[in-house]
Coordinates of C-alpha atoms in Angstrom, one line a residue:
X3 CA -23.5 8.1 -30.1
X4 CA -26.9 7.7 -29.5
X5 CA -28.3 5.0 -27.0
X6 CA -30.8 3.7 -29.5
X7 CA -28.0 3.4 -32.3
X8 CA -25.9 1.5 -29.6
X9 CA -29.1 -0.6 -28.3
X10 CA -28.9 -1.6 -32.5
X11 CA -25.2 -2.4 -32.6
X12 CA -25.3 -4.9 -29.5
X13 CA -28.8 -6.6 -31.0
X14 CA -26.7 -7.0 -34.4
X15 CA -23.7 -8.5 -32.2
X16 CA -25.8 -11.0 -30.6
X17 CA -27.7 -12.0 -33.4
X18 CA -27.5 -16.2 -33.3
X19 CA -26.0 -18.0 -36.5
X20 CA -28.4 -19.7 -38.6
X21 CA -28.6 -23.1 -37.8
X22 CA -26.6 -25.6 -39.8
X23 CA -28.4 -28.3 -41.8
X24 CA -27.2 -32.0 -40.9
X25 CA -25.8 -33.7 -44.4
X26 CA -28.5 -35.9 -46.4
X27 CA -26.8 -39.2 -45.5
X28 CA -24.2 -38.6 -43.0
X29 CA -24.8 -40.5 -39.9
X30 CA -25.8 -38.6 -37.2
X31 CA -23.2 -38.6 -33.8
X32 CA -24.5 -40.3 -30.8
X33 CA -24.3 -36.7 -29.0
X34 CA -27.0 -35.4 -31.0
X35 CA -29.3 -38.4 -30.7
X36 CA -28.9 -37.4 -26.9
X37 CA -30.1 -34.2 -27.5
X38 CA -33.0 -35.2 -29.4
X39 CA -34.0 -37.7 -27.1
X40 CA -33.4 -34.6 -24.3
X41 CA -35.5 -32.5 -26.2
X42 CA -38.4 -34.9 -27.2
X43 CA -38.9 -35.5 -23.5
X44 CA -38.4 -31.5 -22.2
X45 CA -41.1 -30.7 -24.8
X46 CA -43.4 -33.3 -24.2
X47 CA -43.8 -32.7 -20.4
X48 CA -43.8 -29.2 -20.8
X49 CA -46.8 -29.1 -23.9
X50 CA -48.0 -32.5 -23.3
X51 CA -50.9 -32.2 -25.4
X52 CA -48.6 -31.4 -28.3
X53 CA -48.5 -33.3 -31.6
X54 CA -46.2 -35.6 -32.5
X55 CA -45.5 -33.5 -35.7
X56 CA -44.9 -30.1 -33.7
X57 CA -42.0 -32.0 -31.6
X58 CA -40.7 -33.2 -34.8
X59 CA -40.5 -29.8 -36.5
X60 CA -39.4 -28.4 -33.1
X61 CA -36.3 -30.2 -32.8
X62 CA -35.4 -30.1 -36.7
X63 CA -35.6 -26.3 -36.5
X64 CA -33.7 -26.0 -33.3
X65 CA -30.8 -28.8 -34.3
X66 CA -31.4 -28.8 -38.0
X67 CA -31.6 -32.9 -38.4
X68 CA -34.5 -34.1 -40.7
X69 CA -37.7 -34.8 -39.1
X70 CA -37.8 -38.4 -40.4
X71 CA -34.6 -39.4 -39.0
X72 CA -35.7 -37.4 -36.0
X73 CA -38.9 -39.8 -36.0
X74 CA -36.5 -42.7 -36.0
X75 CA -34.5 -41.9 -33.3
X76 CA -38.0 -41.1 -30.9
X77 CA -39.8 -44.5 -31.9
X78 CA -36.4 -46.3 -30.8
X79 CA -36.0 -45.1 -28.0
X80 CA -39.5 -45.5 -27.0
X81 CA -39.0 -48.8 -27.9
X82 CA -35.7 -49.8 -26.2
X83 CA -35.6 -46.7 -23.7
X84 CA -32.1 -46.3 -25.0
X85 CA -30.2 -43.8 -27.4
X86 CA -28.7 -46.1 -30.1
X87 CA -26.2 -44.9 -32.0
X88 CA -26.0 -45.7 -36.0
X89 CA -24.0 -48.0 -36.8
X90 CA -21.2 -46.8 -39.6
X91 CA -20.6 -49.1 -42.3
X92 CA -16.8 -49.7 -42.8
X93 CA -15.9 -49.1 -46.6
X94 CA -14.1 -52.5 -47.8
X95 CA -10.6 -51.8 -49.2
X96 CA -10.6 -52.4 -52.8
X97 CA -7.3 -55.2 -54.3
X98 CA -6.4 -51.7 -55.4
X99 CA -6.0 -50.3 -52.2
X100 CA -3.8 -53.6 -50.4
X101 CA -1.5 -53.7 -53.7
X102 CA 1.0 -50.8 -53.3
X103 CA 3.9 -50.4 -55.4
X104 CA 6.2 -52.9 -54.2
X105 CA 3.3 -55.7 -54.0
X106 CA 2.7 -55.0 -57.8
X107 CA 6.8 -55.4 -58.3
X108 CA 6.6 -58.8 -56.7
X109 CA 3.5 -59.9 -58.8
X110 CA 5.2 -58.6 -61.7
X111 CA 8.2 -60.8 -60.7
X112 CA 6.1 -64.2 -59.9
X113 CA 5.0 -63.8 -63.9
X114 CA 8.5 -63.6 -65.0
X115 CA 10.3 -66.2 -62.9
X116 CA 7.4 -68.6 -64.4
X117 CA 8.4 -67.4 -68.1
X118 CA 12.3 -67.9 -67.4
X119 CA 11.4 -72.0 -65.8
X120 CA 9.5 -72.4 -69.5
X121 CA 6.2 -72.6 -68.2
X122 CA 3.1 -71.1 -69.3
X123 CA 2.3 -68.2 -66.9
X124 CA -1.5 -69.4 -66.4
X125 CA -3.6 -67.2 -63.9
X126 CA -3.9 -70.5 -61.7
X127 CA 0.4 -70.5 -62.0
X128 CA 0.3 -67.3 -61.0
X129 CA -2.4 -67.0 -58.2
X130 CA -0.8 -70.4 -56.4
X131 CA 2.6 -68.3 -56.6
X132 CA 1.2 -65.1 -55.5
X133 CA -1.4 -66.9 -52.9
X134 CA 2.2 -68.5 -51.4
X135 CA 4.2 -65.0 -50.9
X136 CA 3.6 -62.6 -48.6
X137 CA 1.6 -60.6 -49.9
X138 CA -2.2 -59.2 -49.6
X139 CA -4.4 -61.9 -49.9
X140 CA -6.5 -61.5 -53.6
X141 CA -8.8 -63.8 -55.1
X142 CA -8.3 -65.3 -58.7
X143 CA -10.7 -63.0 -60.5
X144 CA -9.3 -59.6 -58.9
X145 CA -5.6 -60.9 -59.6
X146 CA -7.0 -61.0 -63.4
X147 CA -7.8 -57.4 -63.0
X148 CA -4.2 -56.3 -61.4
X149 CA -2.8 -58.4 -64.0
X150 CA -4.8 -56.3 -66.5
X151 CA -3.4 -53.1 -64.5
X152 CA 0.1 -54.3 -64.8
X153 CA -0.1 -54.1 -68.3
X154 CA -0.4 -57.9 -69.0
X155 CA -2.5 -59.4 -71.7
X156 CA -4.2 -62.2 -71.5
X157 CA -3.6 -64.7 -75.0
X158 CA -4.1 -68.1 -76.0
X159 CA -1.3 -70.4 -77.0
X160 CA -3.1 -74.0 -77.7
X161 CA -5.3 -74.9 -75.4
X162 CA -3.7 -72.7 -72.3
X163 CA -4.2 -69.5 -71.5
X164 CA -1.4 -67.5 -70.7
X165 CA -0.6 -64.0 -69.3
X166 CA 1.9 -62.2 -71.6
X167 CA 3.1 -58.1 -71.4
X168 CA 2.6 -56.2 -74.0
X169 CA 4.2 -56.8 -77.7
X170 CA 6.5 -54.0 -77.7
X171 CA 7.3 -54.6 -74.2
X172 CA 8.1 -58.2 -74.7
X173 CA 10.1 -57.2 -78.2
X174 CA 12.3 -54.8 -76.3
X175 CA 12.9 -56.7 -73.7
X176 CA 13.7 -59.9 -76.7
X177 CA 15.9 -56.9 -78.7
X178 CA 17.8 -56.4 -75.3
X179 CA 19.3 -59.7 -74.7
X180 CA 20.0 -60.4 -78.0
X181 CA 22.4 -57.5 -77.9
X182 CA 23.9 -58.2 -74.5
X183 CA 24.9 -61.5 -75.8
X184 CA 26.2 -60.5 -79.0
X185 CA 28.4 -57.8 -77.2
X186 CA 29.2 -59.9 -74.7
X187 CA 30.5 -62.6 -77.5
X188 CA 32.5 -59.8 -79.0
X189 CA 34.2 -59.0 -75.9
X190 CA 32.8 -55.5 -75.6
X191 CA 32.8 -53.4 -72.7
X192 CA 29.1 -53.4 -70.9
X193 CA 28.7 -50.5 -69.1
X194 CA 25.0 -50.3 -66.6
X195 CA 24.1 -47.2 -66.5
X196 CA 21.3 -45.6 -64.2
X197 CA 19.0 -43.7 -65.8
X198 CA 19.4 -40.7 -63.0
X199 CA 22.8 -40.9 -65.2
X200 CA 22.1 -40.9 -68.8
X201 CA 21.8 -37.3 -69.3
X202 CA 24.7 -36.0 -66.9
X203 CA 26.5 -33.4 -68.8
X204 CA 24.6 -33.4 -71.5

């Protein structure tokens, strides 16, 4: 092998990656702020007759950060002589979010024990109930909502405003009893079966 086809291979080895563009948006790390900061002053004393604008597109080509954000960061520090970092706003957990499965259970529950003490299931009922257990705390409106994801409905009945499940829920549920009670009258045999069970054998 030739040394000028060798000189080639090592200059194609050693050939730096391009440089990665920061993400539109993504708050830049207090490390690289440093490094700007670094950089804006290294240039400056070096070239100090150089423009504003050549630093700028200096360090933007070199670390690949915006020039505006890179503009920000200079005129703050010149201002406060210190490298503040951005501050990253926490993302608020939605009702969603605080309401696992077990939380929505014992909402779902609160609605029925009202029903079964003959009361109208009103959000305020229901709110004040929730509002008392342990759970996540949730405001009126977003309980509303859960409700709404719970399969609830909301319906009138006179001049209250109740929170009902859904027809054919509420009809099976009706069609269930009914028949436990009449088999139970008839002295039948009641057998509970779980539905990990049904189709055994079958």
């Amino acid at each position: 092998m030739s040394k000028a086809s060798s000189s080639s291979d090592e200059d194609a080895r050693y050939v730096p990656s391009p440089i990665k563009k920061h993400k539109m948006g993504k708050a830049i790390s207090e490390e690289v702020r440093i490094r700007i900061v670094n950089m804006y002053k290294s240039i400056t004393m070096n070239e100090p007759s150089i423009s504003v604008r050549q630093i700028r597109k200096q360090i933007s080509d070199v670390l690949g950060v915006g020039e505006r954000s890179i503009q920000t960061i200079i005129t703050t520090y010149k201002e406060t002589h210190k490298v503040v970092a951005s501050k990253q706003k926490r993302k608020k957990k939605s009702f969603r979010d605080l309401f696992d499965e077990f939380a929505k259970n014992a909402v779902r529950r609160h609605v029925h024990s009202i029903w079964f003490r003959r009361e109208i299931p009103t959000i305020d009922k229901i709110h004040q109930t929730v509002s008392a257990d342990s759970l996540p705390s949730i405001s009126r409106t977003n309980l509303f909502h859960l409700l709404k994801d719970l399969d609830f409905r909301y319906c009138k009945r006179s001049r209250n405003s109740a929170m009902a499940e859904k027809n054919e829920i509420f009809d099976w549920r009706r069609m269930y009893l009914e028949n436990i009670k009449k088999y139970r009258e008839e002295g039948r045999h009641i057998y509970f079966l779980d539905e990990t069970w049904v189709n055994a054998g079958g």
